[in-house]
Amino acid sequence: AQSVTQLGSHVSVSEGALVLLRCNYSSSVPPYLFWYVQYPNQGLQLLLKYTSAATLVKGINGFEAEFKKSETSFHLTKPSAHMSDAAEYFCAVSSNRDDKIIFGKGTRLHILP
Amino acid sequence: GAGVSQSPSNKVTEKGKDVELRCDPISGHTALYWYRQSLGQGLEFLIYFQGNSAPDKSGLPSDRFSAERTGGSVSTLTIQRTQQEDSAVYLCASSRYSDPYEQYFGPGTRLTVT
């Protein structure tokens, strides 16, 4: 069975600093991995996805994530945080296109002025 | 076009009563998901419909929970004999068969069991 673990339920970074949100996965088959974002009072939306092509995936709003099989990780990064990045971020995993997507517990990102 | 819609947006019910939550997916989307979002618990998968295939019910927490999808479109999640621990936001999402990983989420139904 697939699962993801997000390290840190809350992360605070200063505006302009590097954002790093950690996600480790567990999967018995090559995984498909995703990051979703939920802005305050809004629905979830897809930020980026890894589906076995390039290991470095670029998403919206300057975010990117790198699939590292040796570390079973799919950490989300952004070089310079902006106040508008404050949101809850969810890592998710699936085994194939016809299988369900399993989400992590989420990490709430706080941006300090 | 219209996004995923859910109704009601808020539901307060007494313990022991049955509730029905409705989801209208985006037209043409073949996949439909139900999730439960509780504070500190993230998104808990409940059930997944894909086209005419048998639904994946592996996430339903008990036999009090059931869901159906009529005509491959609208879905209803039913919770029988509600308990206080059922209080949560219930989210519905749909996706196209050609891009199953981009799920489009509805605004959710906030269920409060008193």
Tab-separated table of C-alpha atoms in Angstrom:
chain	number	residue	atom	x	y	z
A	1	ALA	CA	0.000	0.000	0.000
A	2	GLN	CA	1.146	3.504	-0.753
A	3	SER	CA	1.591	6.191	1.875
A	4	VAL	CA	3.276	9.541	2.353
A	5	THR	CA	4.728	11.159	5.430
A	6	GLN	CA	5.072	14.906	5.669
A	7	LEU	CA	7.619	16.032	8.215
A	8	GLY	CA	6.387	18.996	10.202
A	9	SER	CA	2.753	19.947	10.483
A	10	HIS	CA	3.784	23.628	10.642
A	11	VAL	CA	6.749	25.325	8.973
A	12	SER	CA	7.653	29.007	9.328
A	13	VAL	CA	10.031	30.838	7.021
A	14	SER	CA	10.888	34.491	6.595
A	15	GLU	CA	9.784	36.318	3.467
A	16	GLY	CA	12.528	35.936	0.864
A	17	ALA	CA	13.981	32.807	2.486
A	18	LEU	CA	14.120	29.301	1.033
A	19	VAL	CA	11.011	27.184	1.420
A	20	LEU	CA	11.553	23.464	2.011
A	21	LEU	CA	8.615	21.163	2.752
A	22	ARG	CA	9.519	17.539	3.272
A	23	CYS	CA	7.690	14.492	1.971
A	24	ASN	CA	8.748	10.863	2.108
A	25	TYR	CA	6.793	8.125	0.405
A	26	SER	CA	6.317	4.426	0.741
A	27	SER	CA	5.359	2.413	-2.317
A	28	SER	CA	5.866	-1.147	-3.518
A	29	VAL	CA	5.808	-0.016	-7.145
A	30	PRO	CA	7.235	3.052	-8.896
A	31	PRO	CA	5.109	5.864	-7.530
A	32	TYR	CA	3.358	8.812	-9.009
A	33	LEU	CA	3.799	11.784	-6.670
A	34	PHE	CA	2.037	15.107	-6.300
A	35	TRP	CA	1.903	18.286	-4.304
A	36	TYR	CA	-1.394	20.045	-3.783
A	37	VAL	CA	-1.915	23.452	-2.145
A	38	GLN	CA	-4.886	24.804	-0.207
A	39	TYR	CA	-4.924	28.571	0.195
A	40	PRO	CA	-7.013	30.010	3.042
A	41	ASN	CA	-10.735	29.618	2.372
A	42	GLN	CA	-10.086	28.046	-1.019
A	43	GLY	CA	-10.242	24.555	-2.440
A	44	LEU	CA	-7.217	22.364	-3.092
A	45	GLN	CA	-5.387	22.744	-6.364
A	46	LEU	CA	-2.594	20.802	-8.016
A	47	LEU	CA	0.827	22.435	-7.602
A	48	LEU	CA	2.939	19.884	-9.485
A	49	LYS	CA	3.168	16.193	-10.338
A	50	TYR	CA	5.791	13.527	-10.983
A	51	THR	CA	4.723	10.733	-13.329
A	52	SER	CA	8.034	8.987	-14.110
A	53	ALA	CA	9.433	11.533	-16.547
A	54	ALA	CA	11.997	14.118	-15.393
A	55	THR	CA	12.915	13.761	-11.724
A	56	LEU	CA	12.942	17.543	-11.192
A	57	VAL	CA	9.422	18.817	-11.604
A	58	LYS	CA	8.459	22.464	-11.868
A	59	GLY	CA	5.071	23.679	-10.762
A	60	ILE	CA	3.102	26.857	-10.462
A	61	ASN	CA	4.175	29.943	-8.501
A	62	GLY	CA	7.900	29.100	-8.638
A	63	PHE	CA	7.677	25.821	-6.730
A	64	GLU	CA	9.561	22.693	-7.723
A	65	ALA	CA	10.111	19.215	-6.340
A	66	GLU	CA	12.711	16.539	-6.945
A	67	PHE	CA	12.001	12.815	-6.962
A	68	LYS	CA	14.831	10.946	-5.225
A	69	LYS	CA	14.295	7.206	-5.360
A	70	SER	CA	17.303	6.417	-3.155
A	71	GLU	CA	15.872	8.604	-0.394
A	72	THR	CA	12.177	7.830	-1.123
A	73	SER	CA	11.635	11.567	-1.016
A	74	PHE	CA	9.743	14.212	-2.960
A	75	HIS	CA	10.526	17.448	-1.143
A	76	LEU	CA	8.955	20.728	-2.271
A	77	THR	CA	11.124	23.836	-2.578
A	78	LYS	CA	10.929	27.466	-3.578
A	79	PRO	CA	14.029	29.703	-3.581
A	80	SER	CA	12.363	32.800	-2.167
A	81	ALA	CA	9.192	32.791	-0.073
A	82	HIS	CA	6.449	35.307	-0.676
A	83	MET	CA	3.674	36.268	1.720
A	84	SER	CA	1.150	34.847	-0.731
A	85	ASP	CA	2.699	31.382	-0.300
A	86	ALA	CA	1.097	31.035	3.133
A	87	ALA	CA	-1.142	27.995	2.757
A	88	GLU	CA	-1.437	24.314	3.581
A	89	TYR	CA	0.524	21.958	1.362
A	90	PHE	CA	-0.304	18.293	0.816
A	91	CYS	CA	1.970	15.619	-0.608
A	92	ALA	CA	0.192	12.705	-2.303
A	93	VAL	CA	1.018	9.368	-3.929
A	94	SER	CA	-0.558	6.906	-6.333
A	95	SER	CA	0.573	3.606	-7.826
A	96	ASN	CA	-0.809	4.078	-11.335
A	97	ARG	CA	-3.307	6.096	-13.327
A	98	ASP	CA	-6.219	3.893	-12.358
A	99	ASP	CA	-5.509	3.808	-8.631
A	100	LYS	CA	-6.646	6.139	-5.910
A	101	ILE	CA	-4.492	9.027	-4.701
A	102	ILE	CA	-3.452	8.975	-1.045
A	103	PHE	CA	-2.709	12.281	0.674
A	104	GLY	CA	-0.435	13.125	3.578
A	105	LYS	CA	-1.556	15.001	6.671
A	106	GLY	CA	-0.431	18.345	5.295
A	107	THR	CA	2.082	21.027	6.260
A	108	ARG	CA	0.913	24.528	7.046
A	109	LEU	CA	3.411	27.087	5.753
A	110	HIS	CA	3.651	30.394	7.621
A	111	ILE	CA	5.536	33.320	6.090
A	112	LEU	CA	7.113	35.766	8.533
A	113	PRO	CA	7.499	39.404	7.461
B	1	GLY	CA	-17.000	26.318	-17.027
B	2	ALA	CA	-18.574	25.270	-13.769
B	3	GLY	CA	-16.382	23.602	-11.197
B	4	VAL	CA	-17.179	20.823	-8.759
B	5	SER	CA	-20.114	21.756	-6.581
B	6	GLN	CA	-21.164	20.302	-3.258
B	7	SER	CA	-24.287	20.689	-1.194
B	8	PRO	CA	-25.072	21.593	1.450
B	9	SER	CA	-22.128	23.801	2.328
B	10	ASN	CA	-22.841	23.331	6.028
B	11	LYS	CA	-24.825	20.654	7.818
B	12	VAL	CA	-25.542	20.434	11.520
B	13	THR	CA	-27.206	17.247	12.659
B	14	GLU	CA	-27.958	15.447	15.868
B	15	LYS	CA	-26.101	12.326	16.850
B	16	GLY	CA	-27.873	9.261	15.502
B	17	LYS	CA	-29.461	10.946	12.490
B	18	ASP	CA	-28.652	10.053	8.864
B	19	VAL	CA	-27.185	12.630	6.491
B	20	GLU	CA	-26.721	12.807	2.726
B	21	LEU	CA	-24.009	14.887	1.098
B	22	ARG	CA	-24.132	15.642	-2.615
B	23	CYS	CA	-21.391	16.182	-5.183
B	24	ASP	CA	-21.805	17.425	-8.760
B	25	PRO	CA	-18.542	16.790	-10.619
B	26	ILE	CA	-17.300	18.675	-13.649
B	27	SER	CA	-19.134	17.514	-16.755
B	28	GLY	CA	-17.201	14.835	-18.616
B	29	HIS	CA	-14.971	13.906	-15.693
B	30	THR	CA	-14.938	10.149	-15.323
B	31	ALA	CA	-13.322	9.898	-11.896
B	32	LEU	CA	-14.909	11.050	-8.642
B	33	TYR	CA	-13.401	10.940	-5.164
B	34	TRP	CA	-14.690	11.563	-1.658
B	35	TYR	CA	-12.299	12.631	1.094
B	36	ARG	CA	-12.723	13.662	4.713
B	37	GLN	CA	-10.637	16.520	6.088
B	38	SER	CA	-10.262	16.802	9.839
B	39	LEU	CA	-7.992	19.113	11.802
B	40	GLY	CA	-4.549	17.576	11.976
B	41	GLN	CA	-5.569	14.525	9.948
B	42	GLY	CA	-5.066	15.804	6.440
B	43	LEU	CA	-7.193	14.354	3.674
B	44	GLU	CA	-8.525	10.921	4.449
B	45	PHE	CA	-9.496	8.940	1.351
B	46	LEU	CA	-13.015	7.514	1.535
B	47	ILE	CA	-14.149	6.194	-1.847
B	48	TYR	CA	-13.204	6.417	-5.532
B	49	PHE	CA	-15.407	5.984	-8.619
B	50	GLN	CA	-13.815	5.557	-12.064
B	51	GLY	CA	-16.200	5.327	-14.983
B	52	ASN	CA	-18.247	2.147	-14.911
B	53	SER	CA	-15.744	0.210	-12.806
B	54	ALA	CA	-16.638	-1.038	-9.346
B	55	PRO	CA	-15.847	1.710	-6.829
B	56	ASP	CA	-12.851	1.473	-4.516
B	57	LYS	CA	-14.474	1.574	-1.088
B	58	SER	CA	-11.351	0.728	0.851
B	59	GLY	CA	-11.290	4.045	2.704
B	60	LEU	CA	-14.783	3.984	4.165
B	61	PRO	CA	-14.286	3.971	7.958
B	62	SER	CA	-17.336	1.873	8.836
B	63	ASP	CA	-20.455	0.309	7.356
B	64	ARG	CA	-22.351	3.446	8.380
B	65	PHE	CA	-20.749	5.144	5.375
B	66	SER	CA	-21.864	4.476	1.809
B	67	ALA	CA	-21.769	6.292	-1.505
B	68	GLU	CA	-23.299	5.941	-4.908
B	69	ARG	CA	-22.804	7.601	-8.241
B	70	THR	CA	-25.798	7.739	-10.519
B	71	GLY	CA	-25.395	7.823	-14.288
B	72	GLY	CA	-21.671	8.374	-13.980
B	73	SER	CA	-22.225	11.919	-12.753
B	74	VAL	CA	-23.725	13.069	-9.457
B	75	SER	CA	-22.616	11.286	-6.303
B	76	THR	CA	-24.197	11.054	-2.862
B	77	LEU	CA	-22.295	10.175	0.301
B	78	THR	CA	-24.583	8.835	3.021
B	79	ILE	CA	-23.658	8.599	6.693
B	80	GLN	CA	-26.092	6.618	8.805
B	81	ARG	CA	-26.506	6.982	12.559
B	82	THR	CA	-24.034	9.855	12.706
B	83	GLN	CA	-21.512	10.049	15.549
B	84	GLN	CA	-19.638	13.067	16.874
B	85	GLU	CA	-16.403	11.750	15.406
B	86	ASP	CA	-17.977	12.068	11.949
B	87	SER	CA	-17.727	15.857	12.271
B	88	ALA	CA	-15.367	17.053	9.534
B	89	VAL	CA	-15.258	18.708	6.136
B	90	TYR	CA	-16.209	16.266	3.397
B	91	LEU	CA	-14.523	17.039	0.088
B	92	CYS	CA	-15.397	15.785	-3.351
B	93	ALA	CA	-13.027	15.859	-6.323
B	94	SER	CA	-13.263	14.845	-9.960
B	95	SER	CA	-10.765	14.338	-12.767
B	96	ARG	CA	-10.613	13.568	-16.490
B	97	TYR	CA	-9.624	10.109	-17.644
B	98	SER	CA	-6.924	11.679	-19.834
B	99	ASP	CA	-5.308	13.391	-16.823
B	100	PRO	CA	-6.336	11.516	-13.701
B	101	TYR	CA	-3.830	13.218	-11.440
B	102	GLU	CA	-5.182	16.724	-11.680
B	103	GLN	CA	-8.080	16.513	-9.317
B	104	TYR	CA	-10.512	19.408	-9.178
B	105	PHE	CA	-11.870	19.849	-5.681
B	106	GLY	CA	-15.209	21.164	-4.566
B	107	PRO	CA	-15.621	23.626	-1.700
B	108	GLY	CA	-16.632	20.887	0.715
B	109	THR	CA	-19.477	20.239	3.117
B	110	ARG	CA	-18.782	21.038	6.762
B	111	LEU	CA	-20.610	18.450	8.856
B	112	THR	CA	-21.141	19.063	12.555
B	113	VAL	CA	-22.688	16.321	14.664
B	114	THR	CA	-24.012	17.559	18.002
